[in-house]
PDB file of C-alpha atoms in Angstrom:
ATOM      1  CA  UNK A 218      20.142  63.613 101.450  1.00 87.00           C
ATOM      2  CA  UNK A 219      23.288  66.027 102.767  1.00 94.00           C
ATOM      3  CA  UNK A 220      26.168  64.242 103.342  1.00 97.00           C
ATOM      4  CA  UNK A 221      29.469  65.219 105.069  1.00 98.00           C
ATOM      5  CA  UNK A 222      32.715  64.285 104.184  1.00 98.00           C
ATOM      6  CA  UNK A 223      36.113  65.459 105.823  1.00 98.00           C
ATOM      7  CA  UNK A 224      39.711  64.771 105.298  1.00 98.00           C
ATOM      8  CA  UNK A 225      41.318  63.966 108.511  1.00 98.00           C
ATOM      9  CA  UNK A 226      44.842  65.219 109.903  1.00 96.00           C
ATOM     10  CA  UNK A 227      44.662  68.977 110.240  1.00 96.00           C
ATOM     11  CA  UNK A 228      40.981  69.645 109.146  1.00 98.00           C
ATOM     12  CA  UNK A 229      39.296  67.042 111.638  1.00 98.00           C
ATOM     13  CA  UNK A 230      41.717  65.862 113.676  1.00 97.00           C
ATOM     14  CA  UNK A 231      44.456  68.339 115.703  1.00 96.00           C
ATOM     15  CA  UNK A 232      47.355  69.348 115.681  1.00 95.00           C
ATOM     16  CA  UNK A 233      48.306  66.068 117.787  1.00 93.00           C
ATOM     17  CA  UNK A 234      46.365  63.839 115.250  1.00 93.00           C
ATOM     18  CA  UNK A 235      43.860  62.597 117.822  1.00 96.00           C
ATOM     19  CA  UNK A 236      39.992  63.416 117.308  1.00 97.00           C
ATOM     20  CA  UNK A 237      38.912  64.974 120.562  1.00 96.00           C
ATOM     21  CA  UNK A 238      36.659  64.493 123.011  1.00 97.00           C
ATOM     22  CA  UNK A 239      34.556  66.761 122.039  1.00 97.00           C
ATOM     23  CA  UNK A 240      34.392  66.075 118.358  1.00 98.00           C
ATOM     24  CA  UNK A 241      33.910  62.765 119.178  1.00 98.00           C
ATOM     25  CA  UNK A 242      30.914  63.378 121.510  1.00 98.00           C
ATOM     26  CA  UNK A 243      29.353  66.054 118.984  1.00 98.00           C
ATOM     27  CA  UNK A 244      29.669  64.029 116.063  1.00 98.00           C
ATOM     28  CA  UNK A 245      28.371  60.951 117.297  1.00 98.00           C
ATOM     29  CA  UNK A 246      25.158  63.077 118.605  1.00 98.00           C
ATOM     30  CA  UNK A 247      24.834  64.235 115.236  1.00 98.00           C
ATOM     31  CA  UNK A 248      25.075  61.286 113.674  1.00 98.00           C
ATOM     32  CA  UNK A 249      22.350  59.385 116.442  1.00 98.00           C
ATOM     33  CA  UNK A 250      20.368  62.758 114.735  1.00 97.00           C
ATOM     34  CA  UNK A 251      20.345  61.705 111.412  1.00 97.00           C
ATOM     35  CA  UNK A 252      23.745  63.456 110.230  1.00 97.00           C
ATOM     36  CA  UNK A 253      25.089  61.838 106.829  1.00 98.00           C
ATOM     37  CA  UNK A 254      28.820  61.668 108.151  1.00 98.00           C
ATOM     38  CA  UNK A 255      31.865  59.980 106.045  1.00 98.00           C
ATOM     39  CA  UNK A 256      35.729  60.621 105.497  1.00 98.00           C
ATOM     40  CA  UNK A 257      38.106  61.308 102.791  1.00 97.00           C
ATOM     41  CA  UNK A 258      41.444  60.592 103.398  1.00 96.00           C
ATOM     42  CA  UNK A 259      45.115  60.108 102.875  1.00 90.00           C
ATOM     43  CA  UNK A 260      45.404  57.393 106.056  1.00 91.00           C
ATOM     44  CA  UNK A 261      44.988  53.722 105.411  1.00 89.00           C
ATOM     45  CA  UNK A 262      41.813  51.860 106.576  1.00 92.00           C
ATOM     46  CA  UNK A 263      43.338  50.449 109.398  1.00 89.00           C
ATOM     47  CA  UNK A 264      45.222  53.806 110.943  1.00 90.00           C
ATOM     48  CA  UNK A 265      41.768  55.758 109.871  1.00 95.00           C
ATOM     49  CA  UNK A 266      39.236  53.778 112.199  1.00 96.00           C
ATOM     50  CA  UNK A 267      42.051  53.447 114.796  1.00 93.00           C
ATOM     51  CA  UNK A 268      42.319  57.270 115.002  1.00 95.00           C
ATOM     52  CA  UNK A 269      38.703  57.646 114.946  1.00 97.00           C
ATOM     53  CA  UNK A 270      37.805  54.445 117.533  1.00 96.00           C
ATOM     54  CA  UNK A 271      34.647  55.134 119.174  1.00 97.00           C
ATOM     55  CA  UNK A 272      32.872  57.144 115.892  1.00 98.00           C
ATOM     56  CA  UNK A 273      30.073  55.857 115.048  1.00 97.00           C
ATOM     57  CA  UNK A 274      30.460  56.460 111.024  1.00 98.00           C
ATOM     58  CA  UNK A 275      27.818  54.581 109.278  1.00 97.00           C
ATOM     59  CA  UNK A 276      28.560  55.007 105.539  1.00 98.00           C
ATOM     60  CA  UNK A 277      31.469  53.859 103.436  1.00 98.00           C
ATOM     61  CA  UNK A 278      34.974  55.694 103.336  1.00 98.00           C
ATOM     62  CA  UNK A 279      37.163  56.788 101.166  1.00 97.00           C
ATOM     63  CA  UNK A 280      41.163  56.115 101.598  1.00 95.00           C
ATOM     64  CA  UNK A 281      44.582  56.342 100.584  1.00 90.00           C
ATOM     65  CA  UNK A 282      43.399  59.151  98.440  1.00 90.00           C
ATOM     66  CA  UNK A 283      40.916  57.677  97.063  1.00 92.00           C
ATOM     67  CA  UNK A 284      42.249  54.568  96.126  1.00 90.00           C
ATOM     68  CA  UNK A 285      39.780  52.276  98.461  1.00 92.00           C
ATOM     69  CA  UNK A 286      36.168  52.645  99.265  1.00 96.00           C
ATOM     70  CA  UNK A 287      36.093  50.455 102.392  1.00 96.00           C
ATOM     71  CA  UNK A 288      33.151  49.668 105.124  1.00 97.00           C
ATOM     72  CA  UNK A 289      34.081  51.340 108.490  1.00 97.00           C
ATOM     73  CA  UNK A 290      32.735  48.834 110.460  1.00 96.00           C
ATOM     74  CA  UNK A 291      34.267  45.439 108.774  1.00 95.00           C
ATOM     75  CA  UNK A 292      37.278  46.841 106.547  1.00 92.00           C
ATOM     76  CA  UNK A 293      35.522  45.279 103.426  1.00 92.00           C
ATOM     77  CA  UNK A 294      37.222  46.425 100.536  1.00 92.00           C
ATOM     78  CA  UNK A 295      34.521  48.001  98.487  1.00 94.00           C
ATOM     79  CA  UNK A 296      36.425  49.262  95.581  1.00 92.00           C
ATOM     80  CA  UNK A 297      40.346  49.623  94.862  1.00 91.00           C
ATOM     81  CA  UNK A 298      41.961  51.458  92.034  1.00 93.00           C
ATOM     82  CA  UNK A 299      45.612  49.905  91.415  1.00 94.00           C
ATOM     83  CA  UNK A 300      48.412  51.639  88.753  1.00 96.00           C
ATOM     84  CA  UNK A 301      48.506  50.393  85.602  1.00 94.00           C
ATOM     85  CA  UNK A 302      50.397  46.884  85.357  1.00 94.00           C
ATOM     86  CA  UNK A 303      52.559  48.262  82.266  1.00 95.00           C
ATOM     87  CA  UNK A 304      53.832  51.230  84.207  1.00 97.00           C
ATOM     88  CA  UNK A 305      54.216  50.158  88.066  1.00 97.00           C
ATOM     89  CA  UNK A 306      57.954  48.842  87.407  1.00 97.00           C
ATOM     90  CA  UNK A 307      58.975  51.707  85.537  1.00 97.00           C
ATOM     91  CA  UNK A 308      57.689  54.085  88.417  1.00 97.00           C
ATOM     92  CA  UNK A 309      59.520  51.553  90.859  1.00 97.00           C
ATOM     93  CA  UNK A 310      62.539  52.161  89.224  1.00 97.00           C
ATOM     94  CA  UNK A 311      62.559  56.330  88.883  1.00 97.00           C
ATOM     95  CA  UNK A 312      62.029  56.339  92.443  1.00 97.00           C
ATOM     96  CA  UNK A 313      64.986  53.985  93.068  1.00 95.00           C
ATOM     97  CA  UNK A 314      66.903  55.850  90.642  1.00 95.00           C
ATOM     98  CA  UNK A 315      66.590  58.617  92.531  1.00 95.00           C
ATOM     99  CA  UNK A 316      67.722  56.876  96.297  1.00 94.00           C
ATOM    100  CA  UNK A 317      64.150  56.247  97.685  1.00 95.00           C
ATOM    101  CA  UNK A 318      63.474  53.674  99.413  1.00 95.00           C
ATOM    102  CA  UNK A 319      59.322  53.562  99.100  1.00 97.00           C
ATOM    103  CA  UNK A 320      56.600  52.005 101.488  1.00 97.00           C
ATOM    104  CA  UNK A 321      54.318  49.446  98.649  1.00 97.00           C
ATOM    105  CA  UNK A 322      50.918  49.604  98.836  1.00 94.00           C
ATOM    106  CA  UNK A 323      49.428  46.348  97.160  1.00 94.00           C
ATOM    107  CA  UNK A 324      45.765  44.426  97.134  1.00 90.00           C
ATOM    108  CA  UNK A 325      44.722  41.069  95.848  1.00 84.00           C
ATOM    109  CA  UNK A 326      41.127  41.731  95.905  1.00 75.00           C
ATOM    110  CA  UNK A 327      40.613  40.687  99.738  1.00 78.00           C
ATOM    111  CA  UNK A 328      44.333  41.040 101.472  1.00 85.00           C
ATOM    112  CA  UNK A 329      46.447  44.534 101.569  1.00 89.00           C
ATOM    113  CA  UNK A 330      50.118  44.478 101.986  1.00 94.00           C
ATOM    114  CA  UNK A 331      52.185  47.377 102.823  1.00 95.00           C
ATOM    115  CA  UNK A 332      55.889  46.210 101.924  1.00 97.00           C
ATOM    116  CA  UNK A 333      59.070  47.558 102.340  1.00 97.00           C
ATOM    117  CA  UNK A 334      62.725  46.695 102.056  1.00 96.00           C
ATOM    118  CA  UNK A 335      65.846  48.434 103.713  1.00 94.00           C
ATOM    119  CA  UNK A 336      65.222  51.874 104.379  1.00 95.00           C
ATOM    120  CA  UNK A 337      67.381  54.901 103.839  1.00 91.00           C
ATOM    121  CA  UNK A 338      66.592  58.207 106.061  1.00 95.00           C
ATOM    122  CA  UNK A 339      65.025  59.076 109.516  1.00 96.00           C
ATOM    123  CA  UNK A 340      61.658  60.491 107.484  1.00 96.00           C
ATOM    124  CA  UNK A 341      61.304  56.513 106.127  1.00 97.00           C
ATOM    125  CA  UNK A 342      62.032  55.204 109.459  1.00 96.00           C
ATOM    126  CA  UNK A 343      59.381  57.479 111.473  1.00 96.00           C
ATOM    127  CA  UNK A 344      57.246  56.396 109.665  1.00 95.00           C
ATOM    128  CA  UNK A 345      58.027  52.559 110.045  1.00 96.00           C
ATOM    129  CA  UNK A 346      58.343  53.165 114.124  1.00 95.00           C
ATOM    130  CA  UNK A 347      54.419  54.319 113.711  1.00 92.00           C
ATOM    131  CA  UNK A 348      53.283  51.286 111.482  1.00 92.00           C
ATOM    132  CA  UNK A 349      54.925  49.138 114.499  1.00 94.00           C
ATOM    133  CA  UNK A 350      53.403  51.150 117.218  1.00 90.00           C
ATOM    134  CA  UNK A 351      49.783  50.608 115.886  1.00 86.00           C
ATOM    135  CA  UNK A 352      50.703  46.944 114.870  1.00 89.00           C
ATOM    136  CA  UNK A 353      49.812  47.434 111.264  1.00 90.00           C
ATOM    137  CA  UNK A 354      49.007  44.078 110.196  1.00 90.00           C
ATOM    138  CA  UNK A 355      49.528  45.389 106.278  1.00 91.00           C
ATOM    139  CA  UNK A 356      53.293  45.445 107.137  1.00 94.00           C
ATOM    140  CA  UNK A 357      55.661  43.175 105.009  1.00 95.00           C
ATOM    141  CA  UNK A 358      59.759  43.335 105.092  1.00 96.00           C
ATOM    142  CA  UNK A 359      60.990  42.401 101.555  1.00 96.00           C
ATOM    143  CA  UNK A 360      64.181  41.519 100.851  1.00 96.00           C
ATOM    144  CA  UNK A 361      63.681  43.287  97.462  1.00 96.00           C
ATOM    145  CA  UNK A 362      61.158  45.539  97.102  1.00 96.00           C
ATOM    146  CA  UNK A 363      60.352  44.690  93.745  1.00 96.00           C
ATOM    147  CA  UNK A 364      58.578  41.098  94.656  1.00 96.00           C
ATOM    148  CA  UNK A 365      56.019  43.587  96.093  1.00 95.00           C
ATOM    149  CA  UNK A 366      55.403  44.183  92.077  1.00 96.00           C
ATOM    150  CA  UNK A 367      53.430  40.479  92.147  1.00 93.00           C
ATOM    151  CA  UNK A 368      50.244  41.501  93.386  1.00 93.00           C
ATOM    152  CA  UNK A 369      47.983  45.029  92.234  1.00 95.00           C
ATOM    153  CA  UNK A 370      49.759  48.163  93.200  1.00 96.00           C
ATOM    154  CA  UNK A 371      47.769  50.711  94.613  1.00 94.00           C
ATOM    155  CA  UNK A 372      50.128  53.114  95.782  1.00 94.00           C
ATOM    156  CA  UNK A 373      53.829  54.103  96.677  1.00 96.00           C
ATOM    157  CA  UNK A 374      54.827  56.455  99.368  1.00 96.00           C
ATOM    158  CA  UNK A 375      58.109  58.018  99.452  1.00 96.00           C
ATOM    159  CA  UNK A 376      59.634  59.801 102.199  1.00 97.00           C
ATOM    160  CA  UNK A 377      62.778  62.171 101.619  1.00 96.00           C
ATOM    161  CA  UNK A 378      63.700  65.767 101.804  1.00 96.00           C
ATOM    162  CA  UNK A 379      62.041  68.634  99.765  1.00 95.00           C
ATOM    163  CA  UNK A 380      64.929  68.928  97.482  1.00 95.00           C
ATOM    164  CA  UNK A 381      64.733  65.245  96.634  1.00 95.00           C
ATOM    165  CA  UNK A 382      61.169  64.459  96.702  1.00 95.00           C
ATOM    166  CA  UNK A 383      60.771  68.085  93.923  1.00 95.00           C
ATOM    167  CA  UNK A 384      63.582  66.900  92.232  1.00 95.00           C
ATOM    168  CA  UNK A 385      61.963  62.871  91.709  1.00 96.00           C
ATOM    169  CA  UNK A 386      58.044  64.802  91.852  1.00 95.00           C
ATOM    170  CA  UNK A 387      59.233  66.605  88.253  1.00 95.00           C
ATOM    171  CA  UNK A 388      60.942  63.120  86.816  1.00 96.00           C
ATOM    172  CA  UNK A 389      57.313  61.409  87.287  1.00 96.00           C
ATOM    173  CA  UNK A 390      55.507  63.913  85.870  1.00 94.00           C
ATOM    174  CA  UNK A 391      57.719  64.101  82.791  1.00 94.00           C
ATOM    175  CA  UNK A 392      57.784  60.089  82.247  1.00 95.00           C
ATOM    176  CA  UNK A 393      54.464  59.138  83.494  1.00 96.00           C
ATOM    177  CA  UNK A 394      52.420  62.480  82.572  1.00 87.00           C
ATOM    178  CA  UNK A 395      48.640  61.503  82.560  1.00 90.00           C
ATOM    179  CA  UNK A 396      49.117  58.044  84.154  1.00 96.00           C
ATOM    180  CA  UNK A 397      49.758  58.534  87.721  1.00 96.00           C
ATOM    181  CA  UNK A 398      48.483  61.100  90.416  1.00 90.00           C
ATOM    182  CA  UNK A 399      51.420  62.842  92.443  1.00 92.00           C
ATOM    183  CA  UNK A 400      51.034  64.759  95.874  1.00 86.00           C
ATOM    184  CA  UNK A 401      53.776  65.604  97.997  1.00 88.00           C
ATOM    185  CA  UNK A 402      53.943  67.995 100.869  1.00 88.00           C
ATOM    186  CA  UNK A 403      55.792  67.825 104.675  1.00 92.00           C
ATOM    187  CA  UNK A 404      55.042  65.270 107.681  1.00 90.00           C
ATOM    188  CA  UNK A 405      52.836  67.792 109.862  1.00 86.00           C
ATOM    189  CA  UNK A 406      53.929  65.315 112.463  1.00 88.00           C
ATOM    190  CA  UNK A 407      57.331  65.288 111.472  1.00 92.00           C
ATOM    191  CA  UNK A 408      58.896  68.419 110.317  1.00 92.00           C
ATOM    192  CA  UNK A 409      61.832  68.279 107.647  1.00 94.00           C
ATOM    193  CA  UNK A 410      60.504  65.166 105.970  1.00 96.00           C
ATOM    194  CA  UNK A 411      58.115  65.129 102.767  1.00 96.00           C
ATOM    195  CA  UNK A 412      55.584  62.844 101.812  1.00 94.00           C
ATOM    196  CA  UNK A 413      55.051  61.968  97.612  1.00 94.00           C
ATOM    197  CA  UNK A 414      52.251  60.312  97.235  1.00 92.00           C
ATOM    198  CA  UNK A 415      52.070  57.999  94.189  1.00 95.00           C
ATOM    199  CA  UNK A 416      48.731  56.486  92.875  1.00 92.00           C
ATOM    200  CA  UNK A 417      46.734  55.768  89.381  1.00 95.00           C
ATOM    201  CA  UNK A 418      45.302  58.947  87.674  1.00 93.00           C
ATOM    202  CA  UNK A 419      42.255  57.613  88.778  1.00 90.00           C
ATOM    203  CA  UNK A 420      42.416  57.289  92.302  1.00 91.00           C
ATOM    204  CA  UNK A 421      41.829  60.592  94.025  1.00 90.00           C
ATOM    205  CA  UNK A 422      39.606  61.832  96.650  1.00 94.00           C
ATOM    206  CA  UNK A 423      37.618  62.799  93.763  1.00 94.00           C
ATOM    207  CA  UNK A 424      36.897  59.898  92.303  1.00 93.00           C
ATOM    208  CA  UNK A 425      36.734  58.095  95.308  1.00 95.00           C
ATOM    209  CA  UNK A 426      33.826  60.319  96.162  1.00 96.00           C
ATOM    210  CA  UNK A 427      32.591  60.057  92.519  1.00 96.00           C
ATOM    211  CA  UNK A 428      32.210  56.543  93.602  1.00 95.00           C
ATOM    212  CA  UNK A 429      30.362  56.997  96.692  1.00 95.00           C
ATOM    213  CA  UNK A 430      28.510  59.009  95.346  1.00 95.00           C
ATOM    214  CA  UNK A 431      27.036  56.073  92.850  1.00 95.00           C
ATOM    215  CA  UNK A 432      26.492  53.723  95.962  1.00 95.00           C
ATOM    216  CA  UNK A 433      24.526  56.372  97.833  1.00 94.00           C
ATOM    217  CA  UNK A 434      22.686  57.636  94.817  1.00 95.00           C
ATOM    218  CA  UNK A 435      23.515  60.647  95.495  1.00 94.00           C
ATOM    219  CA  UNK A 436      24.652  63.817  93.471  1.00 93.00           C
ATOM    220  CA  UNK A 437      27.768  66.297  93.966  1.00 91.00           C
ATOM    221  CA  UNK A 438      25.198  68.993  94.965  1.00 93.00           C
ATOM    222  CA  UNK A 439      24.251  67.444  97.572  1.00 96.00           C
ATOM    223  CA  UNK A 440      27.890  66.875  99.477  1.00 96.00           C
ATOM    224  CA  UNK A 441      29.862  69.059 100.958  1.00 97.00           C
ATOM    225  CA  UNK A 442      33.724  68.509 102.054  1.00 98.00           C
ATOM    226  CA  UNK A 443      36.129  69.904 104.358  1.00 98.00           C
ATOM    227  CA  UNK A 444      40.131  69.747 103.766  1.00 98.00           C
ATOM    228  CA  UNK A 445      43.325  71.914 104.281  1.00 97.00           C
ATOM    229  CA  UNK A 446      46.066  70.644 101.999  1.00 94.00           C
ATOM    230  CA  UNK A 447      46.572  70.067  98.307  1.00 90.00           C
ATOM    231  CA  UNK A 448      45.854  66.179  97.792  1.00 91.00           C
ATOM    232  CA  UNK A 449      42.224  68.006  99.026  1.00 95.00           C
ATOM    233  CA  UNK A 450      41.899  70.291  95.791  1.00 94.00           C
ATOM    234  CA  UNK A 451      40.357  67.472  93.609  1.00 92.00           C
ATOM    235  CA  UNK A 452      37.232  66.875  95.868  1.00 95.00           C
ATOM    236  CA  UNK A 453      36.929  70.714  96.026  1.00 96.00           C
ATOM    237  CA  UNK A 454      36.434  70.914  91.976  1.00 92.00           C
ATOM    238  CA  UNK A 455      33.780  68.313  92.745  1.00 92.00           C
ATOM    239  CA  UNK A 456      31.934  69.558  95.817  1.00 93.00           C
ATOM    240  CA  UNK A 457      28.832  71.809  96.183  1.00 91.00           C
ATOM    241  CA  UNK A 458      29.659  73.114  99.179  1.00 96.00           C
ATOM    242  CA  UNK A 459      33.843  73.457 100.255  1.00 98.00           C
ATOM    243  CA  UNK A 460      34.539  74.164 104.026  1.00 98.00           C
ATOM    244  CA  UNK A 461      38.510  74.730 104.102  1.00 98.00           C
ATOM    245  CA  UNK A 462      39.667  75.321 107.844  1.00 98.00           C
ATOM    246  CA  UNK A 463      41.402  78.331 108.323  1.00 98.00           C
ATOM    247  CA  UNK A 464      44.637  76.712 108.824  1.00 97.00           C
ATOM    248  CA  UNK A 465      44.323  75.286 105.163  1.00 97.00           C
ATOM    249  CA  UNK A 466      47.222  76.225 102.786  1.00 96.00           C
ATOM    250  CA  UNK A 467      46.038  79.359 100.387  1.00 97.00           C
ATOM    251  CA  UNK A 468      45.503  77.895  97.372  1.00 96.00           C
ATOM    252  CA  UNK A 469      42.596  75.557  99.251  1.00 97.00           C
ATOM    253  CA  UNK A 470      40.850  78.618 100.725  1.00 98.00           C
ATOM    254  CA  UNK A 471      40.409  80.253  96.981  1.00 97.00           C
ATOM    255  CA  UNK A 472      38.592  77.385  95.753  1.00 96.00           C
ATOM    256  CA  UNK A 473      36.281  76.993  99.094  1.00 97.00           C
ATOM    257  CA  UNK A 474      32.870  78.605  99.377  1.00 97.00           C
ATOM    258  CA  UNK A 475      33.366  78.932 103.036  1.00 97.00           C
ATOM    259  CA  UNK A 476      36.323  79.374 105.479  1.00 98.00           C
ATOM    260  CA  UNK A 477      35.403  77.164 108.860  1.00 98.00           C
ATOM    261  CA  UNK A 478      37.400  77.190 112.106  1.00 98.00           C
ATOM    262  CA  UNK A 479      40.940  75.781 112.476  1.00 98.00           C
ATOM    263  CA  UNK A 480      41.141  72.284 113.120  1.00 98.00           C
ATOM    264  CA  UNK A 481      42.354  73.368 116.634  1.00 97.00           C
ATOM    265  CA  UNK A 482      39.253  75.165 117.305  1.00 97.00           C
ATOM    266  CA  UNK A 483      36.704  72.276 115.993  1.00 97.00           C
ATOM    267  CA  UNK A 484      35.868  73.607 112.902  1.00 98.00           C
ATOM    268  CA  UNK A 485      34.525  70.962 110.751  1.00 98.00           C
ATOM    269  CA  UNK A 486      31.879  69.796 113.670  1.00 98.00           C
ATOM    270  CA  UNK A 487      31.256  73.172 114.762  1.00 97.00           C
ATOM    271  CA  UNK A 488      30.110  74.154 110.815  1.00 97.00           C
TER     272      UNK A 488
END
């Protein structure tokens, strides 16, 4: 069995972060043929299937990085990878130390909570304006962030400039060196603001697939994945095949074994 796994915004999706008609149509055909069709992404569960409504995906996903294997159809948590208890204060803290004001991403086991206190720059409160807009039921205003801190963390997200998120990016690494995964890289959506992306070493798109890859029974030569930015590059060391679109960032295209289409021109269904 072949299956198919693509990151979303700017390798599937467009420029506008909607998946278009005709990827919709083509996919679902596929799909109806026998196509083995997933996702890997940095989205959330909820703003994943909302941005895909009308897919027909019939295998598990991977989100948040890797840090959930969910069911498309129900939102069953599968599998969740949370930090590590002993560290998730101190990692609270650096980021506070250096003024930002982070989204919490937390899980029981069966509930997910995205929390979130007073917030400090126009990135942060884009960003909040969008989790309103699509009614994201994860949503939870804390008074102090830290109660989030109760239940497993699976993630922080923190929103600033480039200057500040480099500057906090290089304290993590230096305190928290082989405990936590960090990405950060600009808002396509939102120009001027950057993303760091904060999970357990563990949780990446490559070991989410890893994961997968056990419930399918399946082996890394026979999946192939499509990205364009650099929270991508793990799932490309794992991949048989790597499809970066041509509007992926260089240092993606020199680890791919194929260059598809932009995501403007449909490349991942036309491949």
């Amino acid at each position: 069995m072949e299956v198919y796994i693509s990151d979303l915004d700017k390798t599937l999706l467009n420029d506008n972060a909607q998946l278009s008609d005709y990827s919709l149509h083509e996919l679902n055909r596929m799909i109806d043929a026998g196509l083995q069709f997933t996702i890997a992404t940095a989205r959330g569960h909820i703003s994943a299937t909302q941005i895909l409504k009308g897919l027909k995906i019939k295998l598990p996903i991977v989100v948040s990085n890797g840090s959930f294997i969910t069911d498309y159809d129900t939102g069953e948590i599968l599998m969740f990878q949370s930090i590590q208890d002993e560290i998730k204060k101190e990692v609270l803290h650096t980021l506070n130390e250096n003024k930002l004001t982070p989204f919490v991403s937390s899980c029981d086991g069966q509930n997910c909570f995205l929390s979130h206190s007073i917030l400090n720059n126009d990135g942060c409160e884009w960003y909040l304006k969008e989790l309103i807009r699509t009614k994201d039921p994860r949503r939870k205003e804390l008074s102090n962030i830290f109660h989030s801190l109760e239940h497993p963390i699976v993630s922080f997200t923190a929103i600033d400039t480039k200057e500040n998120s480099e500057r906090t990016y290089q304290a993590l690494q230096e305190k928290f060196k082989d405990q936590i995964e960090v990405h950060y890289y600009e808002n396509p959506y939102h120009k001027g603001w950057y993303w760091m992306s904060i999970h357990d070493i563990n949780a990446t798109k490559k070991t989410g697939i890893e994961k997968l890859n056990q419930m399918l029974n399946i082996t890394e030569n026979q999946i192939s994945v499509f990205g364009d930015n650099v929270n991508d590059l793990p799932m490309f060391d794992l991949a048989k095949n790597k499809i970066a679109v041509a509007n992926a960032i260089p240092s993606l295209k020199e680890k791919a074994t194929h260059i598809c289409k932009s995501n403007q021109d449909f490349g991942v269904v036309d491949y």
